[in-house]
Amino acid sequence: MPWNNQGGGWQGGGRGPWGGQNGGSSGRQPQAPDLEDMLRRGQERFRRFLPGGGRGPKAILVALLAVVVIWLLTGFYRVAPDEQGVVLRFGEFVNTTAPGLHYHLPSPIETVLTPQVTRVQRVEVGFRTGEGRRGSQGDLPEESLMLTGDENIVDIDLTVFWVINDAGRFLFNIEDPESTVKNAAESAVRESIGQSEFQFAVAEGRAAIEQQTRDKIQQILDGYQAGISVNEVKLLKVDPPGAVIDAFRDVQRARADLETQRNEAETYANDILPRARGDAVRLVLEAEAYREQVVQTAEGDAQRFLSIYGEYKNAREITARRMYLETMEKVLGNMTKIIIDSDSGQGGVVPYLPLNELTRTPAASGSAGGSQ
């Protein structure tokens, strides 16, 4: 049996299906606010505030003044730290305001635009991020293939990062900022590559090309008074075209091997040449020393010969005898000598003189006797 049929139901007895009365504990429905009543009461209060109860010229004048004050208060505006305020008067650019609280004549006389000027924006040349397969970068050969100064083709992808530095010029001097920056970047990089040789562009010249391209882009945009500052130009790829890239890499590897072998040869030469030069200097010095020694010895011998010859001319017999004795001393100095007197040996006894024993020093004799 339905609950509304029990005891007359909640509609009849004033009780709900859960046994309570409708409207909570008080049993009343919540009342919606009466907007018409609130508006009427507000008008009554405003009329009491106006002189004459809201009727008459003074009341109208006060009402007009209030409206004017409220309209003037709408002229206050705030520029965020990452924005610039561009004030327009009847649609014409007037001035640019810095971050902070400012005032302008209320609309429709003046309006304000506040573009963000610190947000770094990017433009891609030669490719587009996200084109092709998901997460991949789509290549655009019509943008990326460029001719170098030595008439070779190079495949280049680059990204340009830029910000707004003058919001007024940015909003009113160029129509499509992104396309303007992209076209300026493509023109600048083609000019830079056209002035460079192929090997320079793909190897050591990337940093120079980046800086040269950035300067050219900025020069073009300044000519347009675009109000844009180029922060950085980043070359992402500088390679030969895909059809010849394998051959190019083979050449690069061969050049790398050549450079490695050249460095090894220079290292070996730097190790050998100093030692060879040192040995050469040493041999020269030794030869000079030997020459000096031989010359000095020869000069000494000649001087000694001349001295002996002078003595010989003064006393031939004495000098000859002395030379004979000195020669014999040299010849017989280290020989065992026994002197026998032939004149005293006629009696059967041979006189014997042991010169070696006599020439021994006393210390040598003592040690010899002690050893015995």
PDB file of N, CA, C and O in Angstrom, residues 304-336:
ATOM      1  N   ARG A 304     157.269  21.559 -24.346  1.00  0.00           N
ATOM      2  CA  ARG A 304     158.257  20.752 -23.613  1.00  0.00           C
ATOM      3  C   ARG A 304     159.425  20.376 -24.531  1.00  0.00           C
ATOM      4  O   ARG A 304     160.589  20.410 -24.110  1.00  0.00           O
ATOM      5  N   PHE A 305     159.121  20.045 -25.803  1.00  0.00           N
ATOM      6  CA  PHE A 305     160.203  19.713 -26.740  1.00  0.00           C
ATOM      7  C   PHE A 305     161.119  20.912 -26.961  1.00  0.00           C
ATOM      8  O   PHE A 305     162.352  20.775 -26.975  1.00  0.00           O
ATOM      9  N   LEU A 306     160.534  22.086 -27.113  1.00  0.00           N
ATOM     10  CA  LEU A 306     161.339  23.279 -27.325  1.00  0.00           C
ATOM     11  C   LEU A 306     162.196  23.577 -26.101  1.00  0.00           C
ATOM     12  O   LEU A 306     163.360  24.021 -26.221  1.00  0.00           O
ATOM     13  N   SER A 307     161.630  23.320 -24.923  1.00  0.00           N
ATOM     14  CA  SER A 307     162.411  23.554 -23.696  1.00  0.00           C
ATOM     15  C   SER A 307     163.602  22.606 -23.617  1.00  0.00           C
ATOM     16  O   SER A 307     164.732  23.011 -23.311  1.00  0.00           O
ATOM     17  N   ILE A 308     163.331  21.318 -23.948  1.00  0.00           N
ATOM     18  CA  ILE A 308     164.429  20.336 -23.908  1.00  0.00           C
ATOM     19  C   ILE A 308     165.452  20.655 -24.998  1.00  0.00           C
ATOM     20  O   ILE A 308     166.683  20.537 -24.796  1.00  0.00           O
ATOM     21  N   TYR A 309     164.945  21.077 -26.150  1.00  0.00           N
ATOM     22  CA  TYR A 309     165.867  21.397 -27.235  1.00  0.00           C
ATOM     23  C   TYR A 309     166.768  22.574 -26.866  1.00  0.00           C
ATOM     24  O   TYR A 309     167.961  22.608 -27.184  1.00  0.00           O
ATOM     25  N   GLY A 310     166.190  23.553 -26.143  1.00  0.00           N
ATOM     26  CA  GLY A 310     167.009  24.677 -25.704  1.00  0.00           C
ATOM     27  C   GLY A 310     168.094  24.236 -24.732  1.00  0.00           C
ATOM     28  O   GLY A 310     169.244  24.688 -24.814  1.00  0.00           O
ATOM     29  N   GLU A 311     167.737  23.378 -23.826  1.00  0.00           N
ATOM     30  CA  GLU A 311     168.725  22.848 -22.882  1.00  0.00           C
ATOM     31  C   GLU A 311     169.766  22.020 -23.616  1.00  0.00           C
ATOM     32  O   GLU A 311     170.956  22.029 -23.263  1.00  0.00           O
ATOM     33  N   TYR A 312     169.283  21.276 -24.620  1.00  0.00           N
ATOM     34  CA  TYR A 312     170.217  20.444 -25.391  1.00  0.00           C
ATOM     35  C   TYR A 312     171.246  21.298 -26.126  1.00  0.00           C
ATOM     36  O   TYR A 312     172.420  20.930 -26.215  1.00  0.00           O
ATOM     37  N   LYS A 313     170.821  22.415 -26.662  1.00  0.00           N
ATOM     38  CA  LYS A 313     171.768  23.281 -27.370  1.00  0.00           C
ATOM     39  C   LYS A 313     172.781  23.865 -26.402  1.00  0.00           C
ATOM     40  O   LYS A 313     173.941  24.078 -26.754  1.00  0.00           O
ATOM     41  N   ASN A 314     172.385  24.126 -25.162  1.00  0.00           N
ATOM     42  CA  ASN A 314     173.313  24.702 -24.189  1.00  0.00           C
ATOM     43  C   ASN A 314     174.268  23.646 -23.636  1.00  0.00           C
ATOM     44  O   ASN A 314     175.443  23.938 -23.396  1.00  0.00           O
ATOM     45  N   ALA A 315     173.768  22.421 -23.380  1.00  0.00           N
ATOM     46  CA  ALA A 315     174.648  21.374 -22.801  1.00  0.00           C
ATOM     47  C   ALA A 315     174.232  20.046 -23.400  1.00  0.00           C
ATOM     48  O   ALA A 315     173.339  19.378 -22.891  1.00  0.00           O
ATOM     49  N   ARG A 316     174.862  19.741 -24.463  1.00  0.00           N
ATOM     50  CA  ARG A 316     174.442  18.562 -25.213  1.00  0.00           C
ATOM     51  C   ARG A 316     174.685  17.265 -24.459  1.00  0.00           C
ATOM     52  O   ARG A 316     173.826  16.381 -24.387  1.00  0.00           O
ATOM     53  N   GLU A 317     175.935  17.108 -23.875  1.00  0.00           N
ATOM     54  CA  GLU A 317     176.278  15.843 -23.213  1.00  0.00           C
ATOM     55  C   GLU A 317     175.377  15.609 -22.004  1.00  0.00           C
ATOM     56  O   GLU A 317     174.865  14.510 -21.793  1.00  0.00           O
ATOM     57  N   ILE A 318     175.228  16.642 -21.211  1.00  0.00           N
ATOM     58  CA  ILE A 318     174.431  16.489 -19.982  1.00  0.00           C
ATOM     59  C   ILE A 318     172.978  16.213 -20.320  1.00  0.00           C
ATOM     60  O   ILE A 318     172.320  15.349 -19.738  1.00  0.00           O
ATOM     61  N   THR A 319     172.539  16.945 -21.286  1.00  0.00           N
ATOM     62  CA  THR A 319     171.122  16.754 -21.661  1.00  0.00           C
ATOM     63  C   THR A 319     170.897  15.372 -22.255  1.00  0.00           C
ATOM     64  O   THR A 319     169.903  14.690 -21.944  1.00  0.00           O
ATOM     65  N   ALA A 320     171.834  14.944 -23.092  1.00  0.00           N
ATOM     66  CA  ALA A 320     171.685  13.612 -23.684  1.00  0.00           C
ATOM     67  C   ALA A 320     171.753  12.544 -22.622  1.00  0.00           C
ATOM     68  O   ALA A 320     170.986  11.562 -22.648  1.00  0.00           O
ATOM     69  N   ARG A 321     172.685  12.732 -21.673  1.00  0.00           N
ATOM     70  CA  ARG A 321     172.787  11.758 -20.585  1.00  0.00           C
ATOM     71  C   ARG A 321     171.519  11.720 -19.745  1.00  0.00           C
ATOM     72  O   ARG A 321     171.048  10.655 -19.379  1.00  0.00           O
ATOM     73  N   ARG A 322     171.000  12.898 -19.462  1.00  0.00           N
ATOM     74  CA  ARG A 322     169.772  12.949 -18.641  1.00  0.00           C
ATOM     75  C   ARG A 322     168.603  12.305 -19.383  1.00  0.00           C
ATOM     76  O   ARG A 322     167.802  11.566 -18.801  1.00  0.00           O
ATOM     77  N   MET A 323     168.547  12.561 -20.677  1.00  0.00           N
ATOM     78  CA  MET A 323     167.459  11.954 -21.450  1.00  0.00           C
ATOM     79  C   MET A 323     167.607  10.440 -21.497  1.00  0.00           C
ATOM     80  O   MET A 323     166.612   9.695 -21.424  1.00  0.00           O
ATOM     81  N   TYR A 324     168.850  10.015 -21.584  1.00  0.00           N
ATOM     82  CA  TYR A 324     169.077   8.564 -21.593  1.00  0.00           C
ATOM     83  C   TYR A 324     168.655   7.961 -20.267  1.00  0.00           C
ATOM     84  O   TYR A 324     167.968   6.933 -20.201  1.00  0.00           O
ATOM     85  N   LEU A 325     169.038   8.610 -19.181  1.00  0.00           N
ATOM     86  CA  LEU A 325     168.691   8.078 -17.859  1.00  0.00           C
ATOM     87  C   LEU A 325     167.169   8.119 -17.638  1.00  0.00           C
ATOM     88  O   LEU A 325     166.582   7.168 -17.075  1.00  0.00           O
ATOM     89  N   GLU A 326     166.549   9.177 -18.056  1.00  0.00           N
ATOM     90  CA  GLU A 326     165.090   9.249 -17.871  1.00  0.00           C
ATOM     91  C   GLU A 326     164.387   8.180 -18.718  1.00  0.00           C
ATOM     92  O   GLU A 326     163.396   7.576 -18.257  1.00  0.00           O
ATOM     93  N   THR A 327     164.924   7.958 -19.893  1.00  0.00           N
ATOM     94  CA  THR A 327     164.323   6.917 -20.741  1.00  0.00           C
ATOM     95  C   THR A 327     164.500   5.543 -20.135  1.00  0.00           C
ATOM     96  O   THR A 327     163.560   4.723 -20.104  1.00  0.00           O
ATOM     97  N   MET A 328     165.677   5.273 -19.659  1.00  0.00           N
ATOM     98  CA  MET A 328     165.935   3.978 -19.046  1.00  0.00           C
ATOM     99  C   MET A 328     165.120   3.815 -17.769  1.00  0.00           C
ATOM    100  O   MET A 328     164.671   2.719 -17.424  1.00  0.00           O
ATOM    101  N   GLU A 329     164.898   4.916 -17.062  1.00  0.00           N
ATOM    102  CA  GLU A 329     164.077   4.830 -15.847  1.00  0.00           C
ATOM    103  C   GLU A 329     162.653   4.430 -16.192  1.00  0.00           C
ATOM    104  O   GLU A 329     162.011   3.652 -15.496  1.00  0.00           O
ATOM    105  N   LYS A 330     162.197   4.964 -17.281  1.00  0.00           N
ATOM    106  CA  LYS A 330     160.846   4.607 -17.713  1.00  0.00           C
ATOM    107  C   LYS A 330     160.779   3.157 -18.171  1.00  0.00           C
ATOM    108  O   LYS A 330     159.798   2.457 -17.902  1.00  0.00           O
ATOM    109  N   VAL A 331     161.847   2.741 -18.870  1.00  0.00           N
ATOM    110  CA  VAL A 331     161.828   1.363 -19.414  1.00  0.00           C
ATOM    111  C   VAL A 331     162.014   0.341 -18.307  1.00  0.00           C
ATOM    112  O   VAL A 331     161.313  -0.680 -18.241  1.00  0.00           O
ATOM    113  N   LEU A 332     162.965   0.617 -17.392  1.00  0.00           N
ATOM    114  CA  LEU A 332     163.303  -0.379 -16.390  1.00  0.00           C
ATOM    115  C   LEU A 332     162.670  -0.100 -15.042  1.00  0.00           C
ATOM    116  O   LEU A 332     162.963  -0.789 -14.063  1.00  0.00           O
ATOM    117  N   GLY A 333     161.834   0.888 -14.963  1.00  0.00           N
ATOM    118  CA  GLY A 333     161.301   1.284 -13.662  1.00  0.00           C
ATOM    119  C   GLY A 333     160.475   0.203 -13.003  1.00  0.00           C
ATOM    120  O   GLY A 333     160.528   0.014 -11.788  1.00  0.00           O
ATOM    121  N   ASN A 334     159.752  -0.586 -13.733  1.00  0.00           N
ATOM    122  CA  ASN A 334     158.847  -1.593 -13.164  1.00  0.00           C
ATOM    123  C   ASN A 334     159.372  -3.014 -13.360  1.00  0.00           C
ATOM    124  O   ASN A 334     158.617  -3.976 -13.223  1.00  0.00           O
ATOM    125  N   MET A 335     160.598  -3.143 -13.673  1.00  0.00           N
ATOM    126  CA  MET A 335     161.173  -4.480 -13.896  1.00  0.00           C
ATOM    127  C   MET A 335     162.016  -4.903 -12.691  1.00  0.00           C
ATOM    128  O   MET A 335     162.508  -4.077 -11.927  1.00  0.00           O
ATOM    129  N   THR A 336     162.113  -6.240 -12.482  1.00  0.00           N
ATOM    130  CA  THR A 336     162.960  -6.799 -11.422  1.00  0.00           C
ATOM    131  C   THR A 336     164.419  -6.755 -11.906  1.00  0.00           C
ATOM    132  O   THR A 336     164.735  -7.289 -12.970  1.00  0.00           O
TER     133      THR A 336
END
